[in-house]
Amino acid sequence: MNDLRYPIGQFDHEGPVSDAELEAWIDQIEALPGALRAAVDGLDDAQLDTRYRPGGWTLRQVVHHVPDSHLNAYIRFKWALTETEPIIKAYDEVGWAALADIPSVPISTSLDLLAALHARWVLLLRSLTRDDLARGFIHPDSGPVQLAWNVGNYAWHGRHHLAHITTTIDREGWSS
């Protein structure tokens, strides 16, 4: 794909989620922390401060955004599993990416956070029954979200941002 904003395309899934899809998506969520860490390994500050597209985030912002987003997703899953169709809180991801911790905290901190979070999240996801996966929450902007679909959405989300990094590395010729 040549779209720098969506290098792997947008997430699109209609209809029921199969067991094979769920397993593949959970495997992708499980693999993301290691893949993200490997992708940014050896990048210097100037490279991390490179934008993946004009007007887009820096690679550093992308690395910090992924655990921010996935923490929100994990909490949303827990709400949906313990409450009846909760209305979740949206967050300003652009605002979060502009906060003072983003340029100041080493990316290793966010990579470690992502690894720990995904270890717990994957364990939770693998424990869910079909009834659990049929539960959902209400997003104030987009409406009802079923957990089974949301597993795929977040598997895509991780691959999407990983591709922002890897395509930038390739485009800039930083590959070894």
PDB file of C-alpha atoms in Angstrom, residues 70-150:
ATOM      1  CA  HIS A  70      -3.904  -0.777  24.494  1.00  0.00           C
ATOM      2  CA  LEU A  71      -4.227   0.128  28.183  1.00  0.00           C
ATOM      3  CA  ASN A  72      -7.513   1.795  27.305  1.00  0.00           C
ATOM      4  CA  ALA A  73      -8.571  -1.287  25.335  1.00  0.00           C
ATOM      5  CA  TYR A  74      -7.678  -3.643  28.193  1.00  0.00           C
ATOM      6  CA  ILE A  75      -9.751  -1.591  30.637  1.00  0.00           C
ATOM      7  CA  ARG A  76     -12.641  -1.494  28.169  1.00  0.00           C
ATOM      8  CA  PHE A  77     -12.536  -5.297  27.928  1.00  0.00           C
ATOM      9  CA  LYS A  78     -12.652  -5.560  31.723  1.00  0.00           C
ATOM     10  CA  TRP A  79     -15.583  -3.142  31.920  1.00  0.00           C
ATOM     11  CA  ALA A  80     -17.483  -5.105  29.272  1.00  0.00           C
ATOM     12  CA  LEU A  81     -16.810  -8.363  31.107  1.00  0.00           C
ATOM     13  CA  THR A  82     -17.974  -7.042  34.475  1.00  0.00           C
ATOM     14  CA  GLU A  83     -20.752  -4.598  33.559  1.00  0.00           C
ATOM     15  CA  THR A  84     -23.697  -4.699  31.189  1.00  0.00           C
ATOM     16  CA  GLU A  85     -22.888  -2.695  28.050  1.00  0.00           C
ATOM     17  CA  PRO A  86     -20.964   0.054  29.831  1.00  0.00           C
ATOM     18  CA  ILE A  87     -20.535   3.407  28.162  1.00  0.00           C
ATOM     19  CA  ILE A  88     -16.780   3.786  28.027  1.00  0.00           C
ATOM     20  CA  LYS A  89     -14.767   6.978  28.109  1.00  0.00           C
ATOM     21  CA  ALA A  90     -13.071   8.024  24.900  1.00  0.00           C
ATOM     22  CA  TYR A  91      -9.682   9.700  25.187  1.00  0.00           C
ATOM     23  CA  ASP A  92      -7.894  12.364  23.200  1.00  0.00           C
ATOM     24  CA  GLU A  93      -5.062  10.332  21.668  1.00  0.00           C
ATOM     25  CA  VAL A  94      -3.626  13.378  19.895  1.00  0.00           C
ATOM     26  CA  GLY A  95      -3.573  15.266  23.188  1.00  0.00           C
ATOM     27  CA  TRP A  96      -1.998  12.322  24.986  1.00  0.00           C
ATOM     28  CA  ALA A  97       0.734  12.123  22.302  1.00  0.00           C
ATOM     29  CA  ALA A  98       1.575  15.795  22.972  1.00  0.00           C
ATOM     30  CA  LEU A  99       2.008  15.459  26.753  1.00  0.00           C
ATOM     31  CA  ALA A 100       5.399  16.018  28.402  1.00  0.00           C
ATOM     32  CA  ASP A 101       6.060  12.332  29.103  1.00  0.00           C
ATOM     33  CA  ILE A 102       6.243  11.476  25.401  1.00  0.00           C
ATOM     34  CA  PRO A 103       9.558  13.207  24.574  1.00  0.00           C
ATOM     35  CA  SER A 104      10.964  12.636  28.075  1.00  0.00           C
ATOM     36  CA  VAL A 105      10.306   8.994  28.951  1.00  0.00           C
ATOM     37  CA  PRO A 106      12.622   6.484  27.275  1.00  0.00           C
ATOM     38  CA  ILE A 107      10.803   4.315  24.742  1.00  0.00           C
ATOM     39  CA  SER A 108      12.066   1.282  26.681  1.00  0.00           C
ATOM     40  CA  THR A 109       9.625   2.232  29.445  1.00  0.00           C
ATOM     41  CA  SER A 110       6.679   2.055  27.045  1.00  0.00           C
ATOM     42  CA  LEU A 111       8.020  -1.125  25.438  1.00  0.00           C
ATOM     43  CA  ASP A 112       8.254  -2.738  28.890  1.00  0.00           C
ATOM     44  CA  LEU A 113       4.766  -1.501  29.754  1.00  0.00           C
ATOM     45  CA  LEU A 114       3.403  -2.956  26.509  1.00  0.00           C
ATOM     46  CA  ALA A 115       5.062  -6.323  27.176  1.00  0.00           C
ATOM     47  CA  ALA A 116       3.616  -6.543  30.694  1.00  0.00           C
ATOM     48  CA  LEU A 117       0.189  -5.359  29.563  1.00  0.00           C
ATOM     49  CA  HIS A 118       0.024  -7.819  26.667  1.00  0.00           C
ATOM     50  CA  ALA A 119       1.092 -10.699  28.918  1.00  0.00           C
ATOM     51  CA  ARG A 120      -1.993 -10.054  31.063  1.00  0.00           C
ATOM     52  CA  TRP A 121      -4.290  -9.163  28.170  1.00  0.00           C
ATOM     53  CA  VAL A 122      -3.445 -12.266  26.158  1.00  0.00           C
ATOM     54  CA  LEU A 123      -4.064 -14.455  29.201  1.00  0.00           C
ATOM     55  CA  LEU A 124      -7.457 -12.783  29.626  1.00  0.00           C
ATOM     56  CA  LEU A 125      -8.290 -13.067  25.910  1.00  0.00           C
ATOM     57  CA  ARG A 126      -7.415 -16.779  25.793  1.00  0.00           C
ATOM     58  CA  SER A 127      -9.742 -17.399  28.766  1.00  0.00           C
ATOM     59  CA  LEU A 128     -12.820 -15.840  27.172  1.00  0.00           C
ATOM     60  CA  THR A 129     -15.811 -17.939  26.181  1.00  0.00           C
ATOM     61  CA  ARG A 130     -18.035 -17.266  23.196  1.00  0.00           C
ATOM     62  CA  ASP A 131     -20.550 -15.720  25.617  1.00  0.00           C
ATOM     63  CA  ASP A 132     -17.823 -13.425  26.961  1.00  0.00           C
ATOM     64  CA  LEU A 133     -16.795 -12.423  23.454  1.00  0.00           C
ATOM     65  CA  ALA A 134     -20.404 -11.569  22.595  1.00  0.00           C
ATOM     66  CA  ARG A 135     -20.408  -8.946  25.337  1.00  0.00           C
ATOM     67  CA  GLY A 136     -19.555  -5.376  24.497  1.00  0.00           C
ATOM     68  CA  PHE A 137     -19.466  -1.740  25.406  1.00  0.00           C
ATOM     69  CA  ILE A 138     -20.799   1.496  24.023  1.00  0.00           C
ATOM     70  CA  HIS A 139     -18.227   3.851  22.568  1.00  0.00           C
ATOM     71  CA  PRO A 140     -19.508   7.441  22.822  1.00  0.00           C
ATOM     72  CA  ASP A 141     -18.344   8.242  19.278  1.00  0.00           C
ATOM     73  CA  SER A 142     -18.911   5.016  17.338  1.00  0.00           C
ATOM     74  CA  GLY A 143     -21.619   3.170  19.271  1.00  0.00           C
ATOM     75  CA  PRO A 144     -21.790  -0.506  20.298  1.00  0.00           C
ATOM     76  CA  VAL A 145     -18.582  -2.557  20.088  1.00  0.00           C
ATOM     77  CA  GLN A 146     -18.543  -6.333  20.516  1.00  0.00           C
ATOM     78  CA  LEU A 147     -15.476  -7.810  22.213  1.00  0.00           C
ATOM     79  CA  ALA A 148     -14.866 -10.463  19.533  1.00  0.00           C
ATOM     80  CA  TRP A 149     -14.670  -7.760  16.856  1.00  0.00           C
ATOM     81  CA  ASN A 150     -12.538  -5.581  19.130  1.00  0.00           C
TER      82      ASN A 150
END
